[in-house]
Coordinates of C-alpha atoms and ligand atoms in Angstrom, one line a residue:
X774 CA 0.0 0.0 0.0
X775 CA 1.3 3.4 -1.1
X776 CA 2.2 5.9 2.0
X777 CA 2.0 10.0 1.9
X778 CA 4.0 11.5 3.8
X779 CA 4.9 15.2 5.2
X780 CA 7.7 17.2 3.4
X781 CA 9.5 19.5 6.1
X782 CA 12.6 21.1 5.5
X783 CA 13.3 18.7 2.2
X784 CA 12.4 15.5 4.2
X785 CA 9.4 13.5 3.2
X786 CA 8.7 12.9 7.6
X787 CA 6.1 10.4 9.1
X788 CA 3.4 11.5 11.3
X789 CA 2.9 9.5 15.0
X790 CA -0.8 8.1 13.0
X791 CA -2.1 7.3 9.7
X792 CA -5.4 7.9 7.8
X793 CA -6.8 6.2 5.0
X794 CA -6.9 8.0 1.4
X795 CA -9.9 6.8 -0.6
X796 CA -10.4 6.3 -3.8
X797 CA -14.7 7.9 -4.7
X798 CA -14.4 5.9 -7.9
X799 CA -15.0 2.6 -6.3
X800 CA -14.7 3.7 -2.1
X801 CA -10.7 1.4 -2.4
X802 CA -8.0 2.4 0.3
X803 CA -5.6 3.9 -2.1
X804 CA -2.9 5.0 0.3
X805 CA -2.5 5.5 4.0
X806 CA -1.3 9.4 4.6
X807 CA 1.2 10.4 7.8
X808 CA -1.1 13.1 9.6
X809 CA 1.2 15.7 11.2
X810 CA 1.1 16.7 14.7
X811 CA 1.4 19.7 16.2
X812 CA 5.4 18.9 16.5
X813 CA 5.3 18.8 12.5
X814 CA 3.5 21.4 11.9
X815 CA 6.1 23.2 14.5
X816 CA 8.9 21.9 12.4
X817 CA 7.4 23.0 8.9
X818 CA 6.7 26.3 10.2
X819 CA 10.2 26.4 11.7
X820 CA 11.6 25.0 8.4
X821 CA 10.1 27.5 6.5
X822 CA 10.9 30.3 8.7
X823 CA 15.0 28.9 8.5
X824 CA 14.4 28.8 4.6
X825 CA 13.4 32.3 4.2
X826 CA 16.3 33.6 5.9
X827 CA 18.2 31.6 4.2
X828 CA 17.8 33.4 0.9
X829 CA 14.6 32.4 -0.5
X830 CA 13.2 35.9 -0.1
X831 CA 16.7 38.2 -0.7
X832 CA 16.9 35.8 -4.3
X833 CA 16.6 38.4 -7.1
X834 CA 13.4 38.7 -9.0
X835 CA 14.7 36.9 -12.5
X836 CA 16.5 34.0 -10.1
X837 CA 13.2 33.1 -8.4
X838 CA 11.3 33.4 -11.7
X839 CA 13.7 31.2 -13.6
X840 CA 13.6 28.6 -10.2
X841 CA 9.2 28.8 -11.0
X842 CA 9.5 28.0 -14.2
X843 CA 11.5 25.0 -13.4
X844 CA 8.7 24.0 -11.2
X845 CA 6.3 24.4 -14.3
X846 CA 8.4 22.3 -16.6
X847 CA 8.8 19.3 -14.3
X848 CA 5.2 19.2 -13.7
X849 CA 4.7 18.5 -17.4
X850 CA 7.5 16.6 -17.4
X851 CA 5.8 14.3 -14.8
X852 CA 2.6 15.1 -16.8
X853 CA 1.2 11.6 -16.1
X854 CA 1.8 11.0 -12.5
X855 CA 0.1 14.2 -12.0
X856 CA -3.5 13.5 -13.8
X857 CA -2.9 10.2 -11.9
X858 CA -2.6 11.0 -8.6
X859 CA -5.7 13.4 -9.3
X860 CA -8.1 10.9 -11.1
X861 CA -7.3 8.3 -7.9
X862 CA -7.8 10.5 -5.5
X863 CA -10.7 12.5 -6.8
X864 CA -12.5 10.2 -9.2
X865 CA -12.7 12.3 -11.7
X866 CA -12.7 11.6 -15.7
X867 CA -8.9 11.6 -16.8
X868 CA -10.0 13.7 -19.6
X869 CA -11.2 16.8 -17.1
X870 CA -7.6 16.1 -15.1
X871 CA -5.5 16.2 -18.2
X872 CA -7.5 19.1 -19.8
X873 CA -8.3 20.9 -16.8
X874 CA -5.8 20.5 -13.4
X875 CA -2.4 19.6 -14.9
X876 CA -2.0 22.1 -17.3
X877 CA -3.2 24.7 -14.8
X878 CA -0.9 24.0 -12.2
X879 CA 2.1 24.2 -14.8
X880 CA 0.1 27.8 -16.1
X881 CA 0.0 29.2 -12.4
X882 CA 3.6 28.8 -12.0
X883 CA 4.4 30.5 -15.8
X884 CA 2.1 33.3 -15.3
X885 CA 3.3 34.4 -11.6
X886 CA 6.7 33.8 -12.7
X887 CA 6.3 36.3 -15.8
X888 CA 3.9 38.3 -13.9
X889 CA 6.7 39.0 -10.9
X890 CA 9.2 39.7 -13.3
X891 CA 7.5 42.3 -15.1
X892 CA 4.8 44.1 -12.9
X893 CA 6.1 47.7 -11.5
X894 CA 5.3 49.7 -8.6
X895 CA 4.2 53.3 -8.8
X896 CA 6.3 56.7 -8.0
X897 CA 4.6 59.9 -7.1
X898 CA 6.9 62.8 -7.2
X899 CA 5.8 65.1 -4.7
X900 CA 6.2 68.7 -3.2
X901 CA 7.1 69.2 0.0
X902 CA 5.7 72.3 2.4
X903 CA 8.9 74.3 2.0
X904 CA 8.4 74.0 -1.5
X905 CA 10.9 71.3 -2.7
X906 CA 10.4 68.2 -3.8
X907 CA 9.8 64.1 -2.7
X908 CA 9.9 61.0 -4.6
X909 CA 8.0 57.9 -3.2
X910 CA 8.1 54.7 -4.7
X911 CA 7.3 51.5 -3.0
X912 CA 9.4 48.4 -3.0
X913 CA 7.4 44.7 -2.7
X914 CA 9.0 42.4 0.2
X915 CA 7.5 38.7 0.9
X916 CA 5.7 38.8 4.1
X917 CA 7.1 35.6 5.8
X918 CA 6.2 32.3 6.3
X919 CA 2.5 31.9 4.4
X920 CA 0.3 28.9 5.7
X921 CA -1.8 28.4 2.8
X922 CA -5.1 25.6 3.2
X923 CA -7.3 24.0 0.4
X924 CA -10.3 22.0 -0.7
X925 CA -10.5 18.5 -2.5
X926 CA -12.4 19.9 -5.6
X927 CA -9.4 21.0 -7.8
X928 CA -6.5 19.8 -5.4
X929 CA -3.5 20.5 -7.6
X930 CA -5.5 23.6 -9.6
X931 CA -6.4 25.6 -6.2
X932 CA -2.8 24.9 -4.4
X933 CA -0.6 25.6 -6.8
X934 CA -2.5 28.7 -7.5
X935 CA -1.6 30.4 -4.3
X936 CA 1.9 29.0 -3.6
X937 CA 2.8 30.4 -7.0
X938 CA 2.7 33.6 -6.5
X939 CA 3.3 33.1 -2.6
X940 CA 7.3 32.2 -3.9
X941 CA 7.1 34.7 -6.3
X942 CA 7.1 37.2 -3.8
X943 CA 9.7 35.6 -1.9
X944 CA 7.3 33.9 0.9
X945 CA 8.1 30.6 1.9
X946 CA 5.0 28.3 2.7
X947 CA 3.4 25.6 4.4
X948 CA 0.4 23.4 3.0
X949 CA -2.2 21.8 4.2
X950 CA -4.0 20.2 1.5
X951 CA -7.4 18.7 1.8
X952 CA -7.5 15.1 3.9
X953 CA -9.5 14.4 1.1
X954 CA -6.7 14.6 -1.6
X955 CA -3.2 14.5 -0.3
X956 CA -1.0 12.8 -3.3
X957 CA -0.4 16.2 -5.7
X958 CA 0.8 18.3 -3.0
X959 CA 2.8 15.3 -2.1
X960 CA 3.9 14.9 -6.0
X961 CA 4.3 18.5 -5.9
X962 CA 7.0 18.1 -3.0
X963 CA 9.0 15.7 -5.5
X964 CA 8.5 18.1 -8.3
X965 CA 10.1 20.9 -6.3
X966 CA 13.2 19.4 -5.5
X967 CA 13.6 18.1 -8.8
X968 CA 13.0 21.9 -9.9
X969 CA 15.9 22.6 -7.5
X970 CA 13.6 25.0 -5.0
X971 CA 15.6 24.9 -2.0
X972 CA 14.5 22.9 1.2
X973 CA 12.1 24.1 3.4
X974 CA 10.7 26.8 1.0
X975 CA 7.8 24.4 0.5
X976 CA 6.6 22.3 3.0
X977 CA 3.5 20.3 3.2
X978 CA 1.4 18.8 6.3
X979 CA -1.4 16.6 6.3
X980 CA -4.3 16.2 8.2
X981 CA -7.8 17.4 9.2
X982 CA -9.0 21.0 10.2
X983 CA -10.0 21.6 13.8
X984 CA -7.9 20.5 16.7
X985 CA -5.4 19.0 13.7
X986 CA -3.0 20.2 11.5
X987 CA -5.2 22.8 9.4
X988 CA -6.0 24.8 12.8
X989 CA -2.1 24.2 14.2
X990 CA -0.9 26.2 11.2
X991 CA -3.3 29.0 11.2
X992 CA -2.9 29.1 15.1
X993 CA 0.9 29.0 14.7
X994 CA 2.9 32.6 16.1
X995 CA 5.6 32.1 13.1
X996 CA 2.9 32.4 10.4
X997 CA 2.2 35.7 9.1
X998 CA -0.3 35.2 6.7
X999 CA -3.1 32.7 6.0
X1000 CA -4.3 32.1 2.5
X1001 CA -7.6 29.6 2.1
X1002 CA -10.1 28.1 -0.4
X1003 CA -12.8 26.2 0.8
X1004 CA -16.5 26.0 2.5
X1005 CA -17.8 29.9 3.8
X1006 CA -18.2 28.0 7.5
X1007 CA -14.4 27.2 7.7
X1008 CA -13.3 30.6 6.2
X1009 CA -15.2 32.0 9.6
X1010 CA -13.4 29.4 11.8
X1011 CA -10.2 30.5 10.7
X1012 CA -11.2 33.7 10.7
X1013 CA -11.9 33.1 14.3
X1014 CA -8.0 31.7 14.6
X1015 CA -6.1 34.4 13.6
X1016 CA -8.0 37.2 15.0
X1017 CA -5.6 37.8 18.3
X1018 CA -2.6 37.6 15.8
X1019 CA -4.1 39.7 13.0
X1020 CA -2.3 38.1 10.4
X1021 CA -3.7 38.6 6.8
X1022 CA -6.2 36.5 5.4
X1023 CA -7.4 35.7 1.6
X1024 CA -10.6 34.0 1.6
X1025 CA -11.7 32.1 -1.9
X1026 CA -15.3 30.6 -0.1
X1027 CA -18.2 29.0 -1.4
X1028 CA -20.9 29.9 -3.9
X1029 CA -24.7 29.7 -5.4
X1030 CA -24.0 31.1 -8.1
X1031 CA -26.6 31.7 -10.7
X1032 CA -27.0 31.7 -14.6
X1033 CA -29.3 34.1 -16.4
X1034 CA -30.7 32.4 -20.1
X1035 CA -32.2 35.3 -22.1
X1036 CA -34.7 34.7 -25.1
X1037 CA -32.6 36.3 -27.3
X1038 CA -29.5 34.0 -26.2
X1039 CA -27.8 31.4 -29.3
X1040 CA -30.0 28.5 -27.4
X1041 CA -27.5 25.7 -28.7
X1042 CA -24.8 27.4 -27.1
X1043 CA -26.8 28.3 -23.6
X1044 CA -27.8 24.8 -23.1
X1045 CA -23.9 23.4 -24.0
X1046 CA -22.9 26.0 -21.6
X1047 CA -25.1 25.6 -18.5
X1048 CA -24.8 22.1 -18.7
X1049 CA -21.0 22.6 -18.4
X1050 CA -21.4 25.1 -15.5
X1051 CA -24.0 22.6 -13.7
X1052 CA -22.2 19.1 -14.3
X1053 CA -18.6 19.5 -14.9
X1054 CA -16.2 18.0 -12.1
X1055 CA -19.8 16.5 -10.7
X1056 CA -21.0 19.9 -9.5
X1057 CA -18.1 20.4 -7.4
X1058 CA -16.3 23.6 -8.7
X1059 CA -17.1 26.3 -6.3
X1060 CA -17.7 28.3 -9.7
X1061 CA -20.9 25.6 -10.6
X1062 CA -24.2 27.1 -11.0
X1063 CA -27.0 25.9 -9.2
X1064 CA -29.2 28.4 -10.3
X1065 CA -30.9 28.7 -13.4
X1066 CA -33.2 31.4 -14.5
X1067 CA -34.4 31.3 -17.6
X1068 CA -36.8 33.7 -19.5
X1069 CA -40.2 32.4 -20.2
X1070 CA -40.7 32.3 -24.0
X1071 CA -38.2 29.9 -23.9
X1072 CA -38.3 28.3 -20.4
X1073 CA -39.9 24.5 -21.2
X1074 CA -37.7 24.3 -24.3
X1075 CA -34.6 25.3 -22.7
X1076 CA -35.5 22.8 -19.4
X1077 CA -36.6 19.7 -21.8
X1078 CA -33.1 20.4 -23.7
X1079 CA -31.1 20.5 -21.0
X1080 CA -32.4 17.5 -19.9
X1081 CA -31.7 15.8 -23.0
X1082 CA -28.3 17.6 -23.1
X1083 CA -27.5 15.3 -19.7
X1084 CA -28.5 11.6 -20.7
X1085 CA -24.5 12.8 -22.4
X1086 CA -23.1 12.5 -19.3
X1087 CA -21.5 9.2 -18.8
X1088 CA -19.7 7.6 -15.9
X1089 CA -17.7 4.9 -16.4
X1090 CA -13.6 4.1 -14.9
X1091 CA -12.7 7.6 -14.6
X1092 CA -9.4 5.7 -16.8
X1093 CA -11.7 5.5 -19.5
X1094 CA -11.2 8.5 -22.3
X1095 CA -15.5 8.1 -22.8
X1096 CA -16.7 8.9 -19.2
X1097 CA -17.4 12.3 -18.5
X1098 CA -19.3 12.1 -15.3
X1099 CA -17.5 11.5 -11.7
X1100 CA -18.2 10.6 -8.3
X1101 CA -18.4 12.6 -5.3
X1102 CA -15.5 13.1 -3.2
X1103 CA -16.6 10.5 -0.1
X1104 CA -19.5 8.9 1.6
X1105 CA -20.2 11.7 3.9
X1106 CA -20.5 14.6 0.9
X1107 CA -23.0 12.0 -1.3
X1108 CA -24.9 11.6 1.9
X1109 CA -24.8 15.4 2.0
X1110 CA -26.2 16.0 -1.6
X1111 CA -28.7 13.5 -1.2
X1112 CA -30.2 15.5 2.0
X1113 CA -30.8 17.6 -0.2
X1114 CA -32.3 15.6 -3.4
X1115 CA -34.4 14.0 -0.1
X1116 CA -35.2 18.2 0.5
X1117 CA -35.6 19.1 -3.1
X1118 CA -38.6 16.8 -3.3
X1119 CA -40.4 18.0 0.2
X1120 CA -40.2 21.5 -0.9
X1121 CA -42.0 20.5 -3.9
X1122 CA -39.7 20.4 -7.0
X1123 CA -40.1 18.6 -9.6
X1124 CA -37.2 16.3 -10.8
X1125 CA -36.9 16.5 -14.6
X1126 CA -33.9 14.5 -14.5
X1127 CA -31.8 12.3 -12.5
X1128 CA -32.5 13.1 -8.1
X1129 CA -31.0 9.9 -7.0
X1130 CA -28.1 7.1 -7.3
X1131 CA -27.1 5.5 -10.4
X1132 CA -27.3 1.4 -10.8
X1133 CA -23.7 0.6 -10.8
X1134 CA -22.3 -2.7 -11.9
X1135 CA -19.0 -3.8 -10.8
X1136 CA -16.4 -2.0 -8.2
X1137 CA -18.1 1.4 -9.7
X1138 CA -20.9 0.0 -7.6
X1139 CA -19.0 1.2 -4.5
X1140 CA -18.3 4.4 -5.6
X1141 CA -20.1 7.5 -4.3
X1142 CA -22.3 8.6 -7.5
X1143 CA -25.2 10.4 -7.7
X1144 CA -27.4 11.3 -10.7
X1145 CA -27.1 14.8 -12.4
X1146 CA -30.1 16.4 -11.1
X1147 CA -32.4 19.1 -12.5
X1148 CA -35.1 20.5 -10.3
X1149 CA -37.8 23.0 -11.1
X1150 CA -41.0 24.2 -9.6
X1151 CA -39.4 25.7 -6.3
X1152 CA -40.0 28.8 -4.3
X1153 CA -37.2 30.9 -4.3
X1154 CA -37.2 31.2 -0.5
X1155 CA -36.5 27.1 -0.4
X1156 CA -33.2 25.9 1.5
X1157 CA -32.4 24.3 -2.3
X1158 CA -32.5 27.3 -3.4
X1159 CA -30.8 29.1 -1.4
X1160 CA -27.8 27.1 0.2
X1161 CA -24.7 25.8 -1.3
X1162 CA -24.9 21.8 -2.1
X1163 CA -21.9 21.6 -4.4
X1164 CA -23.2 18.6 -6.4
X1165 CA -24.2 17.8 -10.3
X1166 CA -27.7 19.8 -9.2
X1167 CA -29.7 22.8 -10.8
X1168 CA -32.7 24.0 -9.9
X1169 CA -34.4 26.0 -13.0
X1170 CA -36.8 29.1 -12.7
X1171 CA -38.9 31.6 -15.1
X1172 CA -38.4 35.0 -15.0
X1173 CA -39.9 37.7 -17.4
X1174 CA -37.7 41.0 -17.2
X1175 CA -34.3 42.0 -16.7
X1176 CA -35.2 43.5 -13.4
X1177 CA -36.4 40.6 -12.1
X1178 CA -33.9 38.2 -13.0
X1179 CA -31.2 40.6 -11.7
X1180 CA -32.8 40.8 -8.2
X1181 CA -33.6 37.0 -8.1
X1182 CA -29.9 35.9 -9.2
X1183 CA -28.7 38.7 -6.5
X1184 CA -30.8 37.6 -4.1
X1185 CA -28.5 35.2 -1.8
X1186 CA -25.9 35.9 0.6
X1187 CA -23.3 34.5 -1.8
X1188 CA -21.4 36.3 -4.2
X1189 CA -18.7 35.0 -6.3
X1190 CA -19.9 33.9 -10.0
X1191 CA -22.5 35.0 -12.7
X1192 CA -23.2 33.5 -15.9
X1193 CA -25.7 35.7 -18.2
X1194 CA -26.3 34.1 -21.8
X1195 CA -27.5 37.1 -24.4
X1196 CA -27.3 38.0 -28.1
X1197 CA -27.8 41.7 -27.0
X1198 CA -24.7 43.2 -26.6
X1199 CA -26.2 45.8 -24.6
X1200 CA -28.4 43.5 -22.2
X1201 CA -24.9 41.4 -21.3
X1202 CA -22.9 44.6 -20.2
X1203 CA -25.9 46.1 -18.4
X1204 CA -27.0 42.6 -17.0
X1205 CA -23.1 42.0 -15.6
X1206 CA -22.4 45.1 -13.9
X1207 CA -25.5 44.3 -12.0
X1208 CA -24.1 41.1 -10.6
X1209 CA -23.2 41.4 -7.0
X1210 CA -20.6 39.2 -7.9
X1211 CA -16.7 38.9 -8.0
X1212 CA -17.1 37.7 -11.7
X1213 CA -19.5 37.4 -14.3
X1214 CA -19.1 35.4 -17.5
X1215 CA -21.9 36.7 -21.3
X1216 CA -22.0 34.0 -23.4
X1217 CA -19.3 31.8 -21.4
X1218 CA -18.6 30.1 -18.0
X1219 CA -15.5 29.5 -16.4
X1220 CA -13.0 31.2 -19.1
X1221 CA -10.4 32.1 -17.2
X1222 CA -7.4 34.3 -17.6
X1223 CA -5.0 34.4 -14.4
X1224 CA -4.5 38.1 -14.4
X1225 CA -7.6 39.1 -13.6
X1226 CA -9.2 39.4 -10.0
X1227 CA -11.3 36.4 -9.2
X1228 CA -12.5 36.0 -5.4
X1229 CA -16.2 36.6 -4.1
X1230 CA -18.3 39.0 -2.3
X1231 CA -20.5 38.4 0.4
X1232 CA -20.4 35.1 2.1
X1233 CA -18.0 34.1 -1.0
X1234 CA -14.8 35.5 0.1
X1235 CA -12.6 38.4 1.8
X1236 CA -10.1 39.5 -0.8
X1237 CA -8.6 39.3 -5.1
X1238 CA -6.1 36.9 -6.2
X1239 CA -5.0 36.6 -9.9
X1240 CA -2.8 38.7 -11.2
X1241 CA -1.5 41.7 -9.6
X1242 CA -4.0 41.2 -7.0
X1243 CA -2.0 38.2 -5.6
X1244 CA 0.7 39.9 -6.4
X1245 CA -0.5 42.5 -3.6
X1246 CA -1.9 40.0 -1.0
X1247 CA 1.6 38.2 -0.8
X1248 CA 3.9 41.1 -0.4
X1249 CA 4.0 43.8 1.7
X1250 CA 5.2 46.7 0.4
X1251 CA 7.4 49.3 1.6
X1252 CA 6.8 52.9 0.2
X1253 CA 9.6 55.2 0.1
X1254 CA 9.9 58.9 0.8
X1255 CA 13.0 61.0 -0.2
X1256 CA 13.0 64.3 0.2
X1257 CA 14.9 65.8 -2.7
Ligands
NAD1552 P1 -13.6 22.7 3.8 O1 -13.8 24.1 4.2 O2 -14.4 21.6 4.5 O3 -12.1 22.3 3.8 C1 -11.1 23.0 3.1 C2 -9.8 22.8 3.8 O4 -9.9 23.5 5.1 C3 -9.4 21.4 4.1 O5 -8.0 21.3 3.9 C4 -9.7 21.2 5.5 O6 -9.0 20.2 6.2 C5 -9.4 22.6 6.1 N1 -10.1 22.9 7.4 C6 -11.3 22.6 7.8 N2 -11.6 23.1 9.0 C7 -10.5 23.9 9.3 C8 -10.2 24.7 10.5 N3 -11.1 24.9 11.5 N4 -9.0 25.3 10.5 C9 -8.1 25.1 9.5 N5 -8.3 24.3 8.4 C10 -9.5 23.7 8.3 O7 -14.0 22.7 2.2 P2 -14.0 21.5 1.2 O8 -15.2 20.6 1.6 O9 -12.7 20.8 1.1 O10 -14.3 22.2 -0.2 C11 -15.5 22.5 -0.7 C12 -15.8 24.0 -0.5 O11 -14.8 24.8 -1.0 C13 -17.1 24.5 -1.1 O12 -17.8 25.3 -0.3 C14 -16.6 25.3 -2.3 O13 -17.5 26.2 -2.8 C15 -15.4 25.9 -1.8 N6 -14.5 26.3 -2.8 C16 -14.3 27.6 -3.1 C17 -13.5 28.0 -4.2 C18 -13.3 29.5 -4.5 O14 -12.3 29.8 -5.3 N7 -14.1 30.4 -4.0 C19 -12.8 27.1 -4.9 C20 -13.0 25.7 -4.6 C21 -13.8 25.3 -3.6

């Protein structure tokens, strides 16, 4: 049986206990994983501390950048082992993990390393009361040791995105990845000595969130900044954690998001689309919409399309280049979603497809599938409606003007993504700048380019990354005033 350890100070290190790493695909022990301790998480902390001094952070600009894009080729060199370690431990199709995850990873280290390299700080020259002059320009130092925590959805996608541009700005940093889905941050650890990253500039620990390691390394003195992506309910926890110490957080929470179909959208497109932004990954990209509105003209045709649209969806071994449909992450998150399928029906929707388990044959048979669910025919005030289940599920609802889809879609404590689907040029911009959102997608969903914000309002998130904006949350920067 495969083992996963901790990496601390270049060292892959046992923990005093194991837990098991499951395979959703068919519910198999996969590997048992080395939780760290609250003497790890000491050391890892301690390791990166020792690192940064050691000359991590005082490296030049174009020598960390050249060390990042090192990182990014050996991950495609280990192209493979990447997707995987991802399909094992997520179950999900290896065509999402070689079009999706890899290649991202590889693409957050290339675009922080370029991005580091070329972004500038402003100058103001000034004038001084006696009539004289000032210059002030600001220089960008790391700000220490970053303790950076994520989710199982996009393991390798959402990590490497923040300890990219953590090194870049001359951090060191500590993981924690999800229990859930500990082998790429693992693989990662391999990757980064292979790159030639010095020891104890990244170091990983594994294990759970409270009273484990996730709450020992946002509790920890030595950290001086806390980066995390995952349910709203933790961010507030770890909010709670770091309150005495003040130390800087970046919040990427979860969503309910919502999709606006207009009459005058290309309908082919709008129903390829949403089903993408309900299904893909199973639901479980915090970016999914799980809200539908769609204008009434063309409300019954868009509903019995997108239903027809999903008997596509296919599961199968997740090995297999045909299936495009995944398990969920573990037993406890099926029995989750299927609460709510369970609540769907009391509040009186309607399923018009899927809204329950899948006959399985075989060791798929153990896996923890659900159908791809549409609802519609609920109140807008019911819990479906309104909380986050983070599953293949979409509930679907009329609207008749702009106004009121705007207010209905805006209506929830969330905030992070729109999706509005218009021929009317007009309608999209007017529609998007609406959104109480911290992005909106016309005519697309989930199009990303990293150097643009993305985070959430609301119950979504405190805080931008992407870009310059990450740039910014992982430095602190020192502005200069000399009186000339
Ligand atoms: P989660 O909050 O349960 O866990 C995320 C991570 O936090 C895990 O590593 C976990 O061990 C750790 N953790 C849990 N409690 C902790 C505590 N008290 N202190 C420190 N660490 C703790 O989330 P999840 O179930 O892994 O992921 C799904 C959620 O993530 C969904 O809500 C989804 O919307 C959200 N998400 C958001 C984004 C985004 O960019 N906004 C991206 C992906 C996922």
């Amino acid at each position: 049986m495969k083992s996963i350890q901790n990496y601390i100070d270049g060292n892959f290190v046992r923990g005093k206990q194991d837990f098991a790493d499951v395979n959703p695909a068919d519910g198999s022990v996969i590997a048992h994983v080395s939780e760290a301790d609250q003497y790890l998480v000491d050391a890892a902390v301690r390791a990166a501390r020792k690192a940064l001094r050691g000359g991590w952070g005082r490296l030049t600009v174009r020598e960390r950048a050249a060390r990042l894009l090192k990182v990014a080729d050996a991950i495609e060199s280990r192209f493979d082992c990447f997707v995987a370690a991802e399909v094992a431990d997520t179950g999900k199709p290896i065509t999402l993990a070689s079009r999706l995850d890899v290649p991202r990873a590889a693409a957050n280290f290339r675009v922080f390393a370029d991005l580091i390299k070329t972004t500038g700080l402003e100058s103001f020259q000034s004038e001084t009361p006696d009539g004289n002059t000032a210059l002030n320009y600001a220089v960008r130092k790391p700000l220490g040791v970053v303790g950076i925590i994520t989710p199982w959805n996009l393991p390798l996608l959402l990590l490497t995105w923040k300890v990219a541009p953590a090194l870049a700005c001359g951090n060191t940093v500590v993981v924690k990845p999800s229990e859930e889905t500990p082998a790429t941050a693992t693989l990662l650890a391999e990757t980064m000595q292979q790159a030639g990253i010095p020891s104890g500039v990244y170091n990983v620990v594994h294990g759970f969130g409270p009273n484990s390691a996730g709450e020992f390394l946002t509790q920890h003195p030595d950290v001086n900044a806390v980066t995390f992506t995952g349910e709203s309910q933790t961010g507030g926890a770890i909010m709670k954690s770091v309150a005495a110490s003040l130390k800087p957080v970046s919040f990427e929470l979860g969503g309910k998001n919502a999709a606006i179909v207009f009459a005058d959208c290309d309908f082919d497109d709008a129903v390829a689309g949403i089903s993408d932004a309900v299904f893909l990954n199973s639901g479980q990209i915090c970016l999914c919409m799980e809200r539908v509105y769609v204008q009434r003209p063309i409300f019954d045709r868009f509903v019995e399309a997108l239903a027809r649209k999903s008997q596509d969806l296919r599961i199968g071994s997740p090995m297999e280049n045909t299936t495009n449909f995944g398990p969920l992450i573990s037993s406890a998150h099926r029995e989750k979603v299927l609460s709510y399928y369970r609540l769907a029906r009391e509040e009186g929707a309607t399923a018009v497809f899927g809204g329950g388990i899948p006959q399985l044959d075989g060791p798929l048979a153990q896996g923890f599938y659900v159908q791809p669910t549409i609802y519609t025919g609920l109140a807008e005030s019911a819990r479906c409606v309104k909380e986050e289940i983070f599953g293949p599920v979409c509930h679907i609802a009329p609207f008749d003007t702009d106004e009121e889809a705007i207010n209905m879609a805006n209506d929830t404590k969330y905030g992070l993504a729109a999706s509005i689907w218009t021929t009317s040029l007009k309608r999209g911009h007017h529609v998007a700048q609406q959104m109480n959102v911290g992005i909106t997608w016309v005519n697309c969903w989930f199009l990303r380019d990293l150097r643009t914000p993305f985070g959430g309002a609301g119950l979504s998130g405190i805080g931008r990354e992407g870009g310059i904006h990450s740039l910014n949350f992982y430095s602190e920067l020192n502005n200069i005033c000399v009186r000339l």
